[in-house]
XYZ file of C-alpha atoms in Angstrom:
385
model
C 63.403 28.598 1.009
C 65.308 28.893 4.603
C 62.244 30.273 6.290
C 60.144 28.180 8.523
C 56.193 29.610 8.404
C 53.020 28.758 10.673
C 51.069 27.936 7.182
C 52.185 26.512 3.491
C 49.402 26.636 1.165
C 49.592 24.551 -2.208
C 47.281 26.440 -4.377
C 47.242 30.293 -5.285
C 42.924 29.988 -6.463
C 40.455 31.516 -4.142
C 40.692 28.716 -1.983
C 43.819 28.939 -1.308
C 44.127 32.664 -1.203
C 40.928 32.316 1.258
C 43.564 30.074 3.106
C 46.048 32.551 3.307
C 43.832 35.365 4.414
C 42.361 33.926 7.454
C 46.015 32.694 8.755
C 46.940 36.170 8.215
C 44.230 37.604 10.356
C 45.708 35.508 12.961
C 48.755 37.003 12.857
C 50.608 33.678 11.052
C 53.774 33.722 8.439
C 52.212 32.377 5.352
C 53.753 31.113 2.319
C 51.809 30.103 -0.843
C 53.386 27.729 -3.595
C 51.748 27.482 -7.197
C 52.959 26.202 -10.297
C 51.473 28.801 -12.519
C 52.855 32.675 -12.958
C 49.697 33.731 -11.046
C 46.195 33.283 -10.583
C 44.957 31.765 -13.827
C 42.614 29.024 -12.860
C 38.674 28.943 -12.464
C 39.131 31.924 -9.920
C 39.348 34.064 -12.869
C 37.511 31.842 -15.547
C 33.943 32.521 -13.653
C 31.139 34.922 -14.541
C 31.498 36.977 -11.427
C 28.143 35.787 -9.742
C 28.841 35.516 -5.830
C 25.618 33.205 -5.726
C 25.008 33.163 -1.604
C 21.258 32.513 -1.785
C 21.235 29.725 -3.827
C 23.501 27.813 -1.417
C 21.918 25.263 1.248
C 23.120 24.251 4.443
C 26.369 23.626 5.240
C 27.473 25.546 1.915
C 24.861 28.666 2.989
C 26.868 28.683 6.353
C 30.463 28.776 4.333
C 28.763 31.715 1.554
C 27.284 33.608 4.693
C 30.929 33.823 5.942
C 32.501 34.530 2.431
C 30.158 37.506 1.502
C 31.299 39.255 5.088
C 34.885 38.284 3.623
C 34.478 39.293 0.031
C 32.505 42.605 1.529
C 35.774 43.845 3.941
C 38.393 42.568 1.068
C 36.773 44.771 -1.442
C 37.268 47.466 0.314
C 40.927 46.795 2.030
C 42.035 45.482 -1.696
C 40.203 47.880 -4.130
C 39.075 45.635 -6.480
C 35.201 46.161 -7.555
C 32.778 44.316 -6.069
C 28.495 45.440 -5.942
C 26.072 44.507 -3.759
C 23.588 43.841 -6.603
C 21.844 41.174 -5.384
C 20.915 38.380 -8.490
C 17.634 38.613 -10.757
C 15.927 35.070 -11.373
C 14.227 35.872 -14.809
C 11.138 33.485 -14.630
C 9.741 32.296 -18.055
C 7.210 29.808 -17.648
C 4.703 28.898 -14.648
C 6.731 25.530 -13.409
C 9.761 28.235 -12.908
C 7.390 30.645 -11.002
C 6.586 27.707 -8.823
C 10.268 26.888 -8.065
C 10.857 30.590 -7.159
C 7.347 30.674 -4.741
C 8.356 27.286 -2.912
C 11.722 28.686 -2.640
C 10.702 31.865 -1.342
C 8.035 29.869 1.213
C 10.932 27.946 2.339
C 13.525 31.214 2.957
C 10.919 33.901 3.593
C 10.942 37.458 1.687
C 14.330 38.863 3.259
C 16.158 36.068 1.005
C 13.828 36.257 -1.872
C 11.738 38.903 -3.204
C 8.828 38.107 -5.842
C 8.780 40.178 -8.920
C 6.182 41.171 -11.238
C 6.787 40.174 -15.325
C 6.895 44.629 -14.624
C 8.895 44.785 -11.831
C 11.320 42.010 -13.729
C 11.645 44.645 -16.744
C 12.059 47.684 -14.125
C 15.228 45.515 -12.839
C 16.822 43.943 -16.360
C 16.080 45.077 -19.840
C 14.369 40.877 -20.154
C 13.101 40.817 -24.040
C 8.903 41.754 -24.450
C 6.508 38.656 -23.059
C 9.744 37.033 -21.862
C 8.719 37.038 -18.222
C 6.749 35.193 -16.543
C 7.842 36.876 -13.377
C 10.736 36.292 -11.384
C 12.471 37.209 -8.047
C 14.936 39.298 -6.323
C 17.709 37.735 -4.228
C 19.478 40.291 -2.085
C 21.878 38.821 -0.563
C 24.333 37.691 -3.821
C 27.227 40.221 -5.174
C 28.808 40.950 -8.315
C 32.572 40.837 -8.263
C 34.419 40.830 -11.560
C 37.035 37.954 -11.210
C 39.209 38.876 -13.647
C 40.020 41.303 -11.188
C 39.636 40.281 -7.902
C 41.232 36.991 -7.217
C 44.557 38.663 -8.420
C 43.682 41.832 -6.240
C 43.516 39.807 -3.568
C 47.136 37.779 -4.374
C 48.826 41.217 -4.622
C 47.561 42.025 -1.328
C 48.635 39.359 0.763
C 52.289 39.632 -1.232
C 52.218 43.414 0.186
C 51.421 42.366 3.565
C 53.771 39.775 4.436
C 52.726 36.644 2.624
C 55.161 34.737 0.558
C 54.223 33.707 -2.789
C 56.114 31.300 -4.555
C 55.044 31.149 -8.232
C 56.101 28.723 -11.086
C 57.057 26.461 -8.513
C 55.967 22.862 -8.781
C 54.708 20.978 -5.941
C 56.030 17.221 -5.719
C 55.523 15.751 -2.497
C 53.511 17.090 1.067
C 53.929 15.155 4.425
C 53.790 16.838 8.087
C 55.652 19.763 8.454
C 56.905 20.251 4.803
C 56.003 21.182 1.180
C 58.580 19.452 -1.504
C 58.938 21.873 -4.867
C 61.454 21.912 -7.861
C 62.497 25.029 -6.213
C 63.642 23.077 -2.910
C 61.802 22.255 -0.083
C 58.930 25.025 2.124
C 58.868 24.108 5.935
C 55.721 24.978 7.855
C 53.470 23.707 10.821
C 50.845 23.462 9.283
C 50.018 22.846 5.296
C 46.947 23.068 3.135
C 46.313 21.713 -0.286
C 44.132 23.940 -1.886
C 44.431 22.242 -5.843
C 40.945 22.400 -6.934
C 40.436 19.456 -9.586
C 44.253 18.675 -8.977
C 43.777 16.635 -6.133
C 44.748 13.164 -7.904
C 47.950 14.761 -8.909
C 49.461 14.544 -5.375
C 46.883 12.501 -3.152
C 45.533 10.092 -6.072
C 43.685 7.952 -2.921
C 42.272 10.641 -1.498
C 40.307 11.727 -5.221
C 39.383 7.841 -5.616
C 37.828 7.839 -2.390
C 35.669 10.928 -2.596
C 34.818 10.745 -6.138
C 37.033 13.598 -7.459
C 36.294 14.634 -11.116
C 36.996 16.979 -13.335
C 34.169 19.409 -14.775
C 35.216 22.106 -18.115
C 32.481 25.054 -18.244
C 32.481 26.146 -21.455
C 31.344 29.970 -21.181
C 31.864 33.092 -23.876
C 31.873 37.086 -23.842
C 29.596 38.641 -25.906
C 29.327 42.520 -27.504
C 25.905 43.564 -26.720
C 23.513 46.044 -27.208
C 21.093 45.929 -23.826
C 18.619 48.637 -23.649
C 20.354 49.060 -20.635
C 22.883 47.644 -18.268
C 22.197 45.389 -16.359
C 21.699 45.809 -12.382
C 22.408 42.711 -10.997
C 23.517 38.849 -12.545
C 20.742 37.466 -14.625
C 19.810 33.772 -13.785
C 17.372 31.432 -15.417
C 15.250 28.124 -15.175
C 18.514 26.569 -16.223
C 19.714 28.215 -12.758
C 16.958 26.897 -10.535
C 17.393 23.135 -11.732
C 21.231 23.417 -10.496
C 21.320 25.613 -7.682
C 20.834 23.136 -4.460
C 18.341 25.401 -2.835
C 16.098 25.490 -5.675
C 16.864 22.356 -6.993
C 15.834 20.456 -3.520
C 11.896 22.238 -4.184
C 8.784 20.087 -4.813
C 8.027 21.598 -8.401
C 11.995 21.602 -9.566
C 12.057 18.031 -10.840
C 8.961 18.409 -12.886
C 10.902 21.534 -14.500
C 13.966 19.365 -15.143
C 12.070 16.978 -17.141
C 10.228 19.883 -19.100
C 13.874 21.573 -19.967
C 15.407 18.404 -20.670
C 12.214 17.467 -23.257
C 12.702 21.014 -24.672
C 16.208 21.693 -24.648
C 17.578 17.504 -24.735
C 21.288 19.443 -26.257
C 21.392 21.654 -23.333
C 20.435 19.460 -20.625
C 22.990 16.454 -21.517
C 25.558 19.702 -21.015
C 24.090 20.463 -17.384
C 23.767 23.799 -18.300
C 23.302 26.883 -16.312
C 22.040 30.216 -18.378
C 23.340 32.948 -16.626
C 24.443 36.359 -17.352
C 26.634 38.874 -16.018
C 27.419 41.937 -17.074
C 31.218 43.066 -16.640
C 31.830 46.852 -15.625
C 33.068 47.050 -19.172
C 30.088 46.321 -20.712
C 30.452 43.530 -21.722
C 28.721 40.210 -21.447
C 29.204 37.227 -19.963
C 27.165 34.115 -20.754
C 27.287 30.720 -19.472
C 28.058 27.587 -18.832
C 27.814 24.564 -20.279
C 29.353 21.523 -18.809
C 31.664 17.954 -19.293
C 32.402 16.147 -16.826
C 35.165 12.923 -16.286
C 39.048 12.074 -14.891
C 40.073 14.502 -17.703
C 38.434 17.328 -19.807
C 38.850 17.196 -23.648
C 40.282 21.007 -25.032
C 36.970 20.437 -28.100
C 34.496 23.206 -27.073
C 31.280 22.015 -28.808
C 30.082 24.858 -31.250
C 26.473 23.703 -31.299
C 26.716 24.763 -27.531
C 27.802 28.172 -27.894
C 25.486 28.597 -30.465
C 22.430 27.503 -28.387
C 23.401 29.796 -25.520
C 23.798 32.342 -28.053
C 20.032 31.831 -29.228
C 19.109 31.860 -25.800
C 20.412 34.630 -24.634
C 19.487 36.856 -27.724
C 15.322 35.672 -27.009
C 16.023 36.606 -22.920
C 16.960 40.252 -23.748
C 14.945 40.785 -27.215
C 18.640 41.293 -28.811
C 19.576 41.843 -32.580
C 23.230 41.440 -33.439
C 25.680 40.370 -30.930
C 29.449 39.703 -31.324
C 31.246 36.695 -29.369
C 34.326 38.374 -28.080
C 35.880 35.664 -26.329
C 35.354 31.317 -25.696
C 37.119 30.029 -22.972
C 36.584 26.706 -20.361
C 37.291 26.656 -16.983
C 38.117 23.769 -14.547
C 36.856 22.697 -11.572
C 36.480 19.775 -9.128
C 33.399 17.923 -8.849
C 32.673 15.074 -6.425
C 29.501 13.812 -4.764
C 29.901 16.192 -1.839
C 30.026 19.647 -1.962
C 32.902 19.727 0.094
C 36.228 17.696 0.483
C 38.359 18.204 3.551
C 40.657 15.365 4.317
C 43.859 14.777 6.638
C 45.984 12.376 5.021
C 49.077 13.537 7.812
C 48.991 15.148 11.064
C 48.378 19.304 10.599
C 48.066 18.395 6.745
C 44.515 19.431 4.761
C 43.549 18.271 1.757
C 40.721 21.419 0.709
C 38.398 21.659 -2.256
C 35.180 22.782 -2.965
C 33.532 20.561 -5.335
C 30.058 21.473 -5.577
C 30.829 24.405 -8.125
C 30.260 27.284 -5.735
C 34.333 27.592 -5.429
C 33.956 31.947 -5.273
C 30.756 32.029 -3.402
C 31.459 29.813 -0.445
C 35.702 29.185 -0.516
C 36.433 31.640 1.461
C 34.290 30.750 3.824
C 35.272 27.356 4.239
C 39.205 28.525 4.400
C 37.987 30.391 7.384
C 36.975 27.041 9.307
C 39.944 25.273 8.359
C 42.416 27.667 9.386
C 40.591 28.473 12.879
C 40.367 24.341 12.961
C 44.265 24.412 12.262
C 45.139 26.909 14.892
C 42.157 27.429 17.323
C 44.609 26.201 19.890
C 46.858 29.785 19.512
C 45.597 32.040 21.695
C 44.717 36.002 21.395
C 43.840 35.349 17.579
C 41.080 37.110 15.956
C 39.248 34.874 13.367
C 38.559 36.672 9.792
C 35.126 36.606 10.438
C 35.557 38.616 13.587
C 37.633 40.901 11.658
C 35.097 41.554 8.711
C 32.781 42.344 11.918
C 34.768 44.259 13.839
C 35.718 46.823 11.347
C-alpha cells in the first residue's frame, strides 16, 4: 500500500461508493478499504425503492442530487434502474387525508391523486382495497442486488483502488491503519454505516448512533400483473418524514397502532417492490438498540404475509427468501463529524441510505476539496452530459 491518494474511503456501501464517485469526477486517486469480499451490507439488503418524494428538507436536497446521480450511473454502469415513480395504495379515509395534505403542501408535479380506478389501472391492488391513492413521479426503481456492486466494479475499472477483506484499525489525518498495512491519503472518509462505534465509539455516543435490523422476505407471486412502480402503504405515510410531519398523520398512527399493536411496536413499513425477476419483495419490520439480535420474529413475517396477500387479492404465495439488514439510526437524519483535520466521519441515519447517500457524498467531497481548482462537481457532471 506504497501509493499516496487524494481520498481513502472506509466503507465500500453506497455511501461510500457515493464517496468515491464524486472524488472521481474531480479527477482524484481514490482508494476504498472494506473488510468484507464486496458489497454485502444494507446497499444490497434493500427493496430497491429510491424513495425521493418522501424525503423533507435537507434530506429532499441530498435525494434531489442522488436521483441526477443514480439517473447518469445507470446508464455509464449498466445496471437497471426505472423511472417508475412510487404508487401510495390508500386504504382508508385518514390515509387519503395524509396523501391530500401532502399533495397541498408539494403541489401536483410531486404528487398526483389517484382514483380507487386509476389506483387499479397502475397496480393490480386486491377488489375494494382502495380507497384511492397517489402517484409520486419523481422516485425510481433500482434493483440493489445489482446496482451497488455495478457501481463498485465501475470505479475498480476506472482507476479506483479497492481494497477488500481488509480490516480497518485506526484513522487519524492523513492515514488509514488496516491488517493489510497502512493507506496514506489527504483526505479520508468513514463511510461505516451502523459501524461507527467500532472506530469512533465518542462520536456514536454523542449523536445517538444505533443499530436498526429490517427484517424483510421475497415472495413467489401470482399478480394479475406486474407491477409498474414500488407499492407503498399507510404503514409508509406514518414513517416517511414528509408525510409523517402532516396534520392528519398522527391521528393515523394511533388508528394503525390500535389495529395492528404487533406491527406498530416493529415500526413497520409495508412496501412492495417488484424485482425484474418477478419476484417480490415485501417489507420491513424493525428492532432497534447498540446491537441487533440474529431471532427474526415469525409472527412478523407472517403478518406481512397476511397483509400483503389482502393488498393484491392473492391466493397462494411462496416465501423464497428471509433476510435482515443493518443500518444506522440516530436522532438526526444525518451524521457528519470531523474528529481530525481533512477526516469525515459520514452516515446516513435516517433510513434513506440509497435514496439520499449519494447525494450527501457529493457535498462532502466538494466540502473536502472545493479549494482544487478546475474540478467539475458530480452534479455538474450528471448535468452536463
Amino acid at each position: 500500500m506504497g501509493r499516496h491518494y487524494d481520498l481513502a474511503i472506509v466503507g465500500g456501501g453506497i455511501v461510500g461508493l457515493g464517496h468515491a464517485v464524486a472524488a472521481l469526477r474531480r479527477g482524484l486517486t481514490v482508494a476504498v478499504v472494506d473488510r468484507a469480499s464486496g458489497v454485502n451490507g444494507a446497499s444490497v439488503r434493500n427493496a430497491g425503492h429510491l424513495g425521493i418524494t418522501g424525503q423533507e428538507g435537507e434530506a429532499r436536497s441530498y435525494a434531489d442530487l442522488a436521483r441526477e446521480l443514480w439517473l447518469t450511473l445507470s446508464v455509464e454502469t449498466g445496471f437497471w434502474l426505472r423511472e417508475s415513480g412510487a404508487v401510495v395504495v390508500a386504504q382508508a379515509p385518514d390515509e387519503l387525508a395524509v396523501l391530500e395534505e401532502f399533495r397541498d403542501r408539494r403541489g401536483g408535479h410531486d404528487v398526483r391523486m389517484l382514483t380507487p380506478a386509476q389506483v387499479r389501472e397502475r397496480i393490480p391492488a386486491g377488489d375494494g382495497v382502495a380507497a384511492g391513492g397517489a402517484f409520486l413521479p419523481s422516485d425510481l426503481q433500482v434493483d440493489p442486488r445489482e446496482a451497488a456492486p455495478a457501481i463498485a466494479r465501475w470505479l475498480d475499472a476506472h482507476g479506483v483502488d479497492f481494497f477488500w477483506q481488509t480490516a480497518v484499525t485506526g484513522v487519524e489525518t492523513g492515514r488509514v491503519h488496516t491488517s493489510r498495512g497502512r493507506v496514506s491519503a489527504d483526505a479520508v472518509v468513514v463511510a461505516v454505516n451502523q459501524d461507527v462505534d467500532r472506530l469512533f465509539p465518542g462520536i456514536a455516543e454523542t449523536h445517538g448512533i444505533q443499530r436498526c435490523g429490517l427484517d424483510m422476505m421475497l415472495l413467489e407471486a401470482e399478480l394479475d400483473e406486474a407491477l409498474a412502480a414500488p407499492v407503498l402503504t399507510g404503514w409508509s405515510l406514518v414513517r416517511l418524514p414528509g408525510f409523517a410531519h402532516t396534520p392528519s398523520a398522527q391521528s393515523l398512527r394511533e388508528r394503525l397502532a390500535l389495529e395492528d399493536p404487533v406491527l406498530a411496536a416493529l415500526d413497520t413499513d409495508l412496501g412492495c417492490v417488484q424485482r425484474p425477476d418477478g419476484s417480490l419483495v415485501v417489507g420491513a419490520t424493525r428492532t432497534r438498540g447498540d446491537d441487533v439480535p440474529p431471532f427474526q420474529s415469525e409472527v412478523a413475517f407472517e403478518l406481512l404475509l397476511e397483509r400483503t396477500r389482502a393488498l393484491f387479492g392473492l391466493g397462494v404465495t411462496r416465501v423464497l427468501e428471509r433476510w435482515q439488514g443493518i443500518d444506522a439510526v440516530a436522532p438526526d437524519d444525518f451524521l457528519v463529524s470531523s474528529p481530525a483535520p481533512s477526516v469525515r466521519v459520514v452516515s446516513v441515519t435516517g433510513g434513506a441510505g440509497m435514496a439520499t447517500g449519494l447525494g450527501l457524498a457529493d457535498r462532502v467531497v466538494d466540502e473536502l476539496f472545493s479549494t482544487a481548482p478546475g474540478v467539475l462537481t458530480a452534479a455538474g457532471a450528471a448535468r452536463s452530459r
